[in-house]
């Protein structure tokens, strides 16, 4: 029955989101306790919690982001990186098959930035061959993901071109945003009720700047902070000239 299927989708993908985030955090050399905290913060963030109420494709799309990041890390670090091309391809394909290209676009932007910063760090260490091999494997994972999802991707692209959002103006976007709470206020508002889309939890926001005090100031830390800053910038893009640039992306 449809109602049972929807409940299964929600529970299964929330569990996958937590498991993938835990595994990714462990790859980043976090302790088990810290990895559990990361998994909980991701599983029960305002975005996933609010979407669990009514919009299951969002959860089915977002749950695969940590697996994509995990696959990138393994491709760049493992002695047998080719094994992780398949998980990367699956993580790239599943958000498309879930039926929500919007999250897929954001995920590809984050993965692209994250991977590029890692590759640049390897290039600065004087490892051009390793960089080329890693770049080829990452590209292979992206191509595999497109191939796996092509049956859904192409019709979805056509559907999006027919959507009202394809013609939205900057003024209309501003009207929509102005009806929401501010970015910071929404992220820190713990009032019970319908969850805020970007609520992360007070503990998460308190712990976030402490990462800058880490003794291991690696490229991973820099990459994650860059993804955070760029993501926040795009979230605010509608109130700046960035919206014109961002809206030109197909």
PDB file of C-alpha atoms in Angstrom:
ATOM      1  CA  UNK A   1       0.000   0.000   0.000  1.00  0.00           C
ATOM      2  CA  UNK A   2       1.145   3.532  -0.785  1.00  0.00           C
ATOM      3  CA  UNK A   3       1.025   4.775   2.811  1.00  0.00           C
ATOM      4  CA  UNK A   4       3.171   1.874   4.007  1.00  0.00           C
ATOM      5  CA  UNK A   5       5.607   2.320   1.117  1.00  0.00           C
ATOM      6  CA  UNK A   6       6.035   6.018   1.914  1.00  0.00           C
ATOM      7  CA  UNK A   7       6.736   5.253   5.573  1.00  0.00           C
ATOM      8  CA  UNK A   8       9.309   2.636   4.555  1.00  0.00           C
ATOM      9  CA  UNK A   9      11.009   5.120   2.218  1.00  0.00           C
ATOM     10  CA  UNK A  10      11.239   7.708   4.990  1.00  0.00           C
ATOM     11  CA  UNK A  11      12.605   5.359   7.652  1.00  0.00           C
ATOM     12  CA  UNK A  12      14.985   3.561   5.284  1.00  0.00           C
ATOM     13  CA  UNK A  13      16.541   6.737   3.899  1.00  0.00           C
ATOM     14  CA  UNK A  14      16.854   8.400   7.295  1.00  0.00           C
ATOM     15  CA  UNK A  15      18.706   5.291   8.465  1.00  0.00           C
ATOM     16  CA  UNK A  16      20.893   5.345   5.342  1.00  0.00           C
ATOM     17  CA  UNK A  17      21.618   9.046   5.863  1.00  0.00           C
ATOM     18  CA  UNK A  18      22.845   8.350   9.390  1.00  0.00           C
ATOM     19  CA  UNK A  19      24.863   5.278   8.407  1.00  0.00           C
ATOM     20  CA  UNK A  20      26.558   7.027   5.481  1.00  0.00           C
ATOM     21  CA  UNK A  21      27.374  10.111   7.558  1.00  0.00           C
ATOM     22  CA  UNK A  22      28.820   7.942  10.337  1.00  0.00           C
ATOM     23  CA  UNK A  23      31.021   6.115   7.816  1.00  0.00           C
ATOM     24  CA  UNK A  24      32.158   9.376   6.241  1.00  0.00           C
ATOM     25  CA  UNK A  25      33.006  10.877   9.629  1.00  0.00           C
ATOM     26  CA  UNK A  26      35.076   7.812  10.475  1.00  0.00           C
ATOM     27  CA  UNK A  27      37.011   8.258   7.214  1.00  0.00           C
ATOM     28  CA  UNK A  28      37.770  11.796   8.419  1.00  0.00           C
ATOM     29  CA  UNK A  29      39.398  10.175  11.494  1.00  0.00           C
ATOM     30  CA  UNK A  30      36.692  11.344  13.877  1.00  0.00           C
ATOM     31  CA  UNK A  31      36.083   9.319  17.029  1.00  0.00           C
ATOM     32  CA  UNK A  32      33.067   7.026  17.283  1.00  0.00           C
ATOM     33  CA  UNK A  33      31.302   9.502  19.556  1.00  0.00           C
ATOM     34  CA  UNK A  34      31.954  12.399  17.184  1.00  0.00           C
ATOM     35  CA  UNK A  35      30.821  10.282  14.243  1.00  0.00           C
ATOM     36  CA  UNK A  36      27.564   9.421  16.004  1.00  0.00           C
ATOM     37  CA  UNK A  37      27.041  13.124  16.717  1.00  0.00           C
ATOM     38  CA  UNK A  38      27.595  13.924  13.030  1.00  0.00           C
ATOM     39  CA  UNK A  39      25.146  11.210  11.983  1.00  0.00           C
ATOM     40  CA  UNK A  40      22.460  12.461  14.381  1.00  0.00           C
ATOM     41  CA  UNK A  41      22.962  16.078  13.313  1.00  0.00           C
ATOM     42  CA  UNK A  42      22.502  15.110   9.664  1.00  0.00           C
ATOM     43  CA  UNK A  43      19.608  12.670  10.135  1.00  0.00           C
ATOM     44  CA  UNK A  44      17.553  15.031  12.280  1.00  0.00           C
ATOM     45  CA  UNK A  45      18.495  18.356  10.748  1.00  0.00           C
ATOM     46  CA  UNK A  46      15.633  20.720  10.029  1.00  0.00           C
ATOM     47  CA  UNK A  47      15.810  20.004   6.324  1.00  0.00           C
ATOM     48  CA  UNK A  48      15.440  16.227   6.533  1.00  0.00           C
ATOM     49  CA  UNK A  49      12.958  16.394   9.425  1.00  0.00           C
ATOM     50  CA  UNK A  50      10.675  18.842   7.636  1.00  0.00           C
ATOM     51  CA  UNK A  51      10.840  16.887   4.382  1.00  0.00           C
ATOM     52  CA  UNK A  52      10.059  13.639   6.220  1.00  0.00           C
ATOM     53  CA  UNK A  53       6.625  15.083   6.996  1.00  0.00           C
ATOM     54  CA  UNK A  54       5.516  15.478   3.409  1.00  0.00           C
ATOM     55  CA  UNK A  55       8.223  15.278   0.718  1.00  0.00           C
ATOM     56  CA  UNK A  56       9.950  11.905   0.591  1.00  0.00           C
ATOM     57  CA  UNK A  57      11.920  12.521  -2.660  1.00  0.00           C
ATOM     58  CA  UNK A  58      14.006  15.077  -0.746  1.00  0.00           C
ATOM     59  CA  UNK A  59      15.116  12.488   1.824  1.00  0.00           C
ATOM     60  CA  UNK A  60      15.663   9.887  -0.879  1.00  0.00           C
ATOM     61  CA  UNK A  61      17.945  12.390  -2.646  1.00  0.00           C
ATOM     62  CA  UNK A  62      19.856  13.888   0.298  1.00  0.00           C
ATOM     63  CA  UNK A  63      20.668  10.602   2.018  1.00  0.00           C
ATOM     64  CA  UNK A  64      23.316   9.800  -0.601  1.00  0.00           C
ATOM     65  CA  UNK A  65      25.428  12.939  -0.156  1.00  0.00           C
ATOM     66  CA  UNK A  66      27.666  11.493   2.606  1.00  0.00           C
ATOM     67  CA  UNK A  67      28.276   8.365   0.509  1.00  0.00           C
ATOM     68  CA  UNK A  68      29.402  10.584  -2.373  1.00  0.00           C
ATOM     69  CA  UNK A  69      31.851  12.446  -0.097  1.00  0.00           C
ATOM     70  CA  UNK A  70      33.048   9.139   1.363  1.00  0.00           C
ATOM     71  CA  UNK A  71      33.671   7.766  -2.137  1.00  0.00           C
ATOM     72  CA  UNK A  72      35.657  10.870  -3.105  1.00  0.00           C
ATOM     73  CA  UNK A  73      37.848  10.448  -0.028  1.00  0.00           C
ATOM     74  CA  UNK A  74      38.466   6.785  -0.783  1.00  0.00           C
ATOM     75  CA  UNK A  75      39.265   7.427  -4.435  1.00  0.00           C
ATOM     76  CA  UNK A  76      41.849  10.028  -3.415  1.00  0.00           C
ATOM     77  CA  UNK A  77      43.426   7.986  -0.618  1.00  0.00           C
ATOM     78  CA  UNK A  78      43.057   4.231  -1.235  1.00  0.00           C
ATOM     79  CA  UNK A  79      45.608   2.010  -2.906  1.00  0.00           C
ATOM     80  CA  UNK A  80      42.775   0.490  -4.947  1.00  0.00           C
ATOM     81  CA  UNK A  81      40.720   3.600  -5.693  1.00  0.00           C
ATOM     82  CA  UNK A  82      38.927   2.082  -8.667  1.00  0.00           C
ATOM     83  CA  UNK A  83      36.707   0.075  -6.324  1.00  0.00           C
ATOM     84  CA  UNK A  84      35.037   3.287  -5.130  1.00  0.00           C
ATOM     85  CA  UNK A  85      34.007   4.486  -8.588  1.00  0.00           C
ATOM     86  CA  UNK A  86      30.861   2.333  -8.378  1.00  0.00           C
ATOM     87  CA  UNK A  87      29.659   3.695  -4.991  1.00  0.00           C
ATOM     88  CA  UNK A  88      30.334   7.213  -6.288  1.00  0.00           C
ATOM     89  CA  UNK A  89      28.289   6.479  -9.408  1.00  0.00           C
ATOM     90  CA  UNK A  90      25.424   5.129  -7.300  1.00  0.00           C
ATOM     91  CA  UNK A  91      25.523   8.172  -5.012  1.00  0.00           C
ATOM     92  CA  UNK A  92      25.432  10.485  -8.043  1.00  0.00           C
ATOM     93  CA  UNK A  93      22.579   8.559  -9.687  1.00  0.00           C
ATOM     94  CA  UNK A  94      20.217   8.006  -6.767  1.00  0.00           C
ATOM     95  CA  UNK A  95      19.171  11.670  -6.195  1.00  0.00           C
ATOM     96  CA  UNK A  96      18.128  11.827  -9.854  1.00  0.00           C
ATOM     97  CA  UNK A  97      16.204   8.560  -9.605  1.00  0.00           C
ATOM     98  CA  UNK A  98      14.549   9.907  -6.451  1.00  0.00           C
ATOM     99  CA  UNK A  99      13.017  12.591  -8.646  1.00  0.00           C
ATOM    100  CA  UNK A 100      14.489  15.839  -7.349  1.00  0.00           C
ATOM    101  CA  UNK A 101      17.086  17.449  -9.609  1.00  0.00           C
ATOM    102  CA  UNK A 102      17.347  20.550  -7.415  1.00  0.00           C
ATOM    103  CA  UNK A 103      19.173  18.689  -4.643  1.00  0.00           C
ATOM    104  CA  UNK A 104      21.243  16.849  -7.251  1.00  0.00           C
ATOM    105  CA  UNK A 105      22.489  20.193  -8.641  1.00  0.00           C
ATOM    106  CA  UNK A 106      23.484  21.397  -5.165  1.00  0.00           C
ATOM    107  CA  UNK A 107      25.182  18.076  -4.478  1.00  0.00           C
ATOM    108  CA  UNK A 108      27.183  18.230  -7.707  1.00  0.00           C
ATOM    109  CA  UNK A 109      28.334  21.771  -6.903  1.00  0.00           C
ATOM    110  CA  UNK A 110      29.478  20.683  -3.445  1.00  0.00           C
ATOM    111  CA  UNK A 111      31.195  17.539  -4.760  1.00  0.00           C
ATOM    112  CA  UNK A 112      32.906  19.481  -7.520  1.00  0.00           C
ATOM    113  CA  UNK A 113      34.293  22.085  -5.125  1.00  0.00           C
ATOM    114  CA  UNK A 114      35.287  19.479  -2.549  1.00  0.00           C
ATOM    115  CA  UNK A 115      37.079  17.326  -5.142  1.00  0.00           C
ATOM    116  CA  UNK A 116      38.784  20.267  -6.855  1.00  0.00           C
ATOM    117  CA  UNK A 117      40.305  21.519  -3.597  1.00  0.00           C
ATOM    118  CA  UNK A 118      41.608  18.044  -2.787  1.00  0.00           C
ATOM    119  CA  UNK A 119      43.121  17.666  -6.254  1.00  0.00           C
ATOM    120  CA  UNK A 120      44.769  21.088  -6.028  1.00  0.00           C
ATOM    121  CA  UNK A 121      46.305  20.118  -2.690  1.00  0.00           C
ATOM    122  CA  UNK A 122      47.723  16.931  -4.233  1.00  0.00           C
ATOM    123  CA  UNK A 123      49.039  18.922  -7.196  1.00  0.00           C
ATOM    124  CA  UNK A 124      50.848  21.341  -4.871  1.00  0.00           C
ATOM    125  CA  UNK A 125      52.563  18.345  -3.269  1.00  0.00           C
ATOM    126  CA  UNK A 126      54.026  17.520  -6.667  1.00  0.00           C
ATOM    127  CA  UNK A 127      51.944  14.468  -7.599  1.00  0.00           C
ATOM    128  CA  UNK A 128      50.700  15.221 -11.141  1.00  0.00           C
ATOM    129  CA  UNK A 129      50.247  11.577 -12.151  1.00  0.00           C
ATOM    130  CA  UNK A 130      48.264  10.766  -9.034  1.00  0.00           C
ATOM    131  CA  UNK A 131      46.138  13.859  -9.603  1.00  0.00           C
ATOM    132  CA  UNK A 132      45.373  12.855 -13.200  1.00  0.00           C
ATOM    133  CA  UNK A 133      44.483   9.325 -12.146  1.00  0.00           C
ATOM    134  CA  UNK A 134      42.231  10.559  -9.332  1.00  0.00           C
ATOM    135  CA  UNK A 135      40.575  13.127 -11.582  1.00  0.00           C
ATOM    136  CA  UNK A 136      39.894  10.435 -14.195  1.00  0.00           C
ATOM    137  CA  UNK A 137      38.344   8.137 -11.579  1.00  0.00           C
ATOM    138  CA  UNK A 138      36.181  10.936 -10.173  1.00  0.00           C
ATOM    139  CA  UNK A 139      35.019  11.820 -13.669  1.00  0.00           C
ATOM    140  CA  UNK A 140      34.356   8.145 -14.321  1.00  0.00           C
ATOM    141  CA  UNK A 141      32.147   7.974 -11.208  1.00  0.00           C
ATOM    142  CA  UNK A 142      30.193  11.028 -12.355  1.00  0.00           C
ATOM    143  CA  UNK A 143      29.722   9.574 -15.857  1.00  0.00           C
ATOM    144  CA  UNK A 144      28.643   6.243 -14.386  1.00  0.00           C
ATOM    145  CA  UNK A 145      26.112   8.061 -12.238  1.00  0.00           C
ATOM    146  CA  UNK A 146      24.709   9.857 -15.277  1.00  0.00           C
ATOM    147  CA  UNK A 147      24.461   6.586 -17.197  1.00  0.00           C
ATOM    148  CA  UNK A 148      22.673   4.837 -14.329  1.00  0.00           C
ATOM    149  CA  UNK A 149      20.175   7.694 -14.025  1.00  0.00           C
ATOM    150  CA  UNK A 150      19.818   8.650 -17.705  1.00  0.00           C
ATOM    151  CA  UNK A 151      16.416   6.936 -17.970  1.00  0.00           C
ATOM    152  CA  UNK A 152      15.131   9.414 -15.359  1.00  0.00           C
ATOM    153  CA  UNK A 153      17.508  12.324 -15.932  1.00  0.00           C
ATOM    154  CA  UNK A 154      16.497  13.189 -19.485  1.00  0.00           C
ATOM    155  CA  UNK A 155      12.711  13.260 -18.875  1.00  0.00           C
ATOM    156  CA  UNK A 156      13.307  15.207 -15.640  1.00  0.00           C
ATOM    157  CA  UNK A 157      15.369  17.794 -17.497  1.00  0.00           C
ATOM    158  CA  UNK A 158      12.543  18.263 -19.994  1.00  0.00           C
ATOM    159  CA  UNK A 159       9.999  18.541 -17.166  1.00  0.00           C
ATOM    160  CA  UNK A 160      12.077  21.179 -15.386  1.00  0.00           C
ATOM    161  CA  UNK A 161      12.247  23.254 -18.556  1.00  0.00           C
ATOM    162  CA  UNK A 162       8.436  23.331 -18.529  1.00  0.00           C
ATOM    163  CA  UNK A 163       8.319  24.312 -14.861  1.00  0.00           C
ATOM    164  CA  UNK A 164       7.270  27.764 -13.663  1.00  0.00           C
ATOM    165  CA  UNK A 165      10.601  27.983 -11.819  1.00  0.00           C
ATOM    166  CA  UNK A 166      12.430  28.128 -15.151  1.00  0.00           C
ATOM    167  CA  UNK A 167      11.047  31.640 -15.691  1.00  0.00           C
ATOM    168  CA  UNK A 168      11.177  32.998 -12.134  1.00  0.00           C
ATOM    169  CA  UNK A 169      12.568  36.518 -11.868  1.00  0.00           C
ATOM    170  CA  UNK A 170      14.886  37.967  -9.231  1.00  0.00           C
ATOM    171  CA  UNK A 171      11.992  40.056  -7.876  1.00  0.00           C
ATOM    172  CA  UNK A 172       9.783  36.971  -7.490  1.00  0.00           C
ATOM    173  CA  UNK A 173      12.589  35.101  -5.764  1.00  0.00           C
ATOM    174  CA  UNK A 174      13.043  38.003  -3.356  1.00  0.00           C
ATOM    175  CA  UNK A 175       9.316  38.000  -2.523  1.00  0.00           C
ATOM    176  CA  UNK A 176       9.563  34.312  -1.690  1.00  0.00           C
ATOM    177  CA  UNK A 177      12.646  34.747   0.473  1.00  0.00           C
ATOM    178  CA  UNK A 178      11.310  37.767   2.318  1.00  0.00           C
ATOM    179  CA  UNK A 179       8.410  35.664   3.544  1.00  0.00           C
ATOM    180  CA  UNK A 180      10.838  33.382   5.384  1.00  0.00           C
ATOM    181  CA  UNK A 181      12.803  33.899   8.565  1.00  0.00           C
ATOM    182  CA  UNK A 182      16.337  35.178   8.125  1.00  0.00           C
ATOM    183  CA  UNK A 183      19.094  32.665   7.502  1.00  0.00           C
ATOM    184  CA  UNK A 184      20.697  32.926  10.949  1.00  0.00           C
ATOM    185  CA  UNK A 185      17.392  33.191  12.797  1.00  0.00           C
ATOM    186  CA  UNK A 186      16.045  30.119  11.036  1.00  0.00           C
ATOM    187  CA  UNK A 187      19.195  28.121  11.771  1.00  0.00           C
ATOM    188  CA  UNK A 188      19.011  28.849  15.507  1.00  0.00           C
ATOM    189  CA  UNK A 189      15.248  28.810  16.136  1.00  0.00           C
ATOM    190  CA  UNK A 190      14.433  25.758  18.325  1.00  0.00           C
ATOM    191  CA  UNK A 191      10.703  26.524  18.731  1.00  0.00           C
ATOM    192  CA  UNK A 192       8.640  23.296  18.601  1.00  0.00           C
ATOM    193  CA  UNK A 193       6.400  22.824  15.612  1.00  0.00           C
ATOM    194  CA  UNK A 194       7.094  22.638  11.914  1.00  0.00           C
ATOM    195  CA  UNK A 195      10.895  22.381  11.586  1.00  0.00           C
ATOM    196  CA  UNK A 196      12.874  25.173   9.975  1.00  0.00           C
ATOM    197  CA  UNK A 197      14.486  24.027   6.747  1.00  0.00           C
ATOM    198  CA  UNK A 198      18.026  25.010   7.769  1.00  0.00           C
ATOM    199  CA  UNK A 199      17.829  24.314  11.508  1.00  0.00           C
ATOM    200  CA  UNK A 200      20.972  22.411  12.489  1.00  0.00           C
ATOM    201  CA  UNK A 201      20.662  22.270  16.258  1.00  0.00           C
ATOM    202  CA  UNK A 202      22.277  24.556  18.787  1.00  0.00           C
ATOM    203  CA  UNK A 203      24.920  21.990  19.730  1.00  0.00           C
ATOM    204  CA  UNK A 204      25.971  21.654  16.092  1.00  0.00           C
ATOM    205  CA  UNK A 205      26.363  25.399  15.677  1.00  0.00           C
ATOM    206  CA  UNK A 206      28.393  25.612  18.904  1.00  0.00           C
ATOM    207  CA  UNK A 207      30.701  22.785  17.822  1.00  0.00           C
ATOM    208  CA  UNK A 208      31.126  24.061  14.266  1.00  0.00           C
ATOM    209  CA  UNK A 209      33.661  26.870  14.959  1.00  0.00           C
ATOM    210  CA  UNK A 210      35.616  24.569  17.288  1.00  0.00           C
ATOM    211  CA  UNK A 211      36.765  22.673  14.203  1.00  0.00           C
ATOM    212  CA  UNK A 212      39.063  25.617  13.481  1.00  0.00           C
ATOM    213  CA  UNK A 213      40.975  24.741  16.651  1.00  0.00           C
ATOM    214  CA  UNK A 214      41.727  21.250  15.388  1.00  0.00           C
ATOM    215  CA  UNK A 215      45.373  20.250  15.490  1.00  0.00           C
ATOM    216  CA  UNK A 216      44.877  18.542  12.129  1.00  0.00           C
ATOM    217  CA  UNK A 217      44.236  21.492   9.830  1.00  0.00           C
ATOM    218  CA  UNK A 218      44.099  19.366   6.723  1.00  0.00           C
ATOM    219  CA  UNK A 219      42.741  19.965   3.257  1.00  0.00           C
ATOM    220  CA  UNK A 220      39.576  18.190   4.409  1.00  0.00           C
ATOM    221  CA  UNK A 221      38.868  20.882   6.979  1.00  0.00           C
ATOM    222  CA  UNK A 222      39.529  23.625   4.449  1.00  0.00           C
ATOM    223  CA  UNK A 223      37.360  21.900   1.833  1.00  0.00           C
ATOM    224  CA  UNK A 224      34.414  21.464   4.176  1.00  0.00           C
ATOM    225  CA  UNK A 225      34.569  25.089   5.303  1.00  0.00           C
ATOM    226  CA  UNK A 226      34.715  26.226   1.669  1.00  0.00           C
ATOM    227  CA  UNK A 227      31.627  24.134   0.870  1.00  0.00           C
ATOM    228  CA  UNK A 228      29.894  25.695   3.880  1.00  0.00           C
ATOM    229  CA  UNK A 229      30.806  29.252   2.883  1.00  0.00           C
ATOM    230  CA  UNK A 230      29.881  28.790  -0.778  1.00  0.00           C
ATOM    231  CA  UNK A 231      26.632  27.075   0.223  1.00  0.00           C
ATOM    232  CA  UNK A 232      25.687  29.957   2.513  1.00  0.00           C
ATOM    233  CA  UNK A 233      26.593  32.384  -0.249  1.00  0.00           C
ATOM    234  CA  UNK A 234      24.302  30.636  -2.726  1.00  0.00           C
ATOM    235  CA  UNK A 235      21.530  30.571  -0.122  1.00  0.00           C
ATOM    236  CA  UNK A 236      21.793  34.353   0.026  1.00  0.00           C
ATOM    237  CA  UNK A 237      22.324  34.740  -3.723  1.00  0.00           C
ATOM    238  CA  UNK A 238      18.800  35.934  -4.412  1.00  0.00           C
ATOM    239  CA  UNK A 239      19.562  39.155  -2.548  1.00  0.00           C
ATOM    240  CA  UNK A 240      22.648  39.909  -4.652  1.00  0.00           C
ATOM    241  CA  UNK A 241      23.941  39.901  -8.214  1.00  0.00           C
ATOM    242  CA  UNK A 242      24.983  36.275  -7.677  1.00  0.00           C
ATOM    243  CA  UNK A 243      21.384  35.274  -8.370  1.00  0.00           C
ATOM    244  CA  UNK A 244      21.705  36.320 -12.005  1.00  0.00           C
ATOM    245  CA  UNK A 245      24.783  34.127 -12.431  1.00  0.00           C
ATOM    246  CA  UNK A 246      23.339  31.185 -10.523  1.00  0.00           C
ATOM    247  CA  UNK A 247      20.005  31.323 -12.363  1.00  0.00           C
ATOM    248  CA  UNK A 248      21.833  30.918 -15.685  1.00  0.00           C
ATOM    249  CA  UNK A 249      22.803  27.345 -14.758  1.00  0.00           C
ATOM    250  CA  UNK A 250      20.548  24.921 -16.713  1.00  0.00           C
TER     251      UNK A 250
END
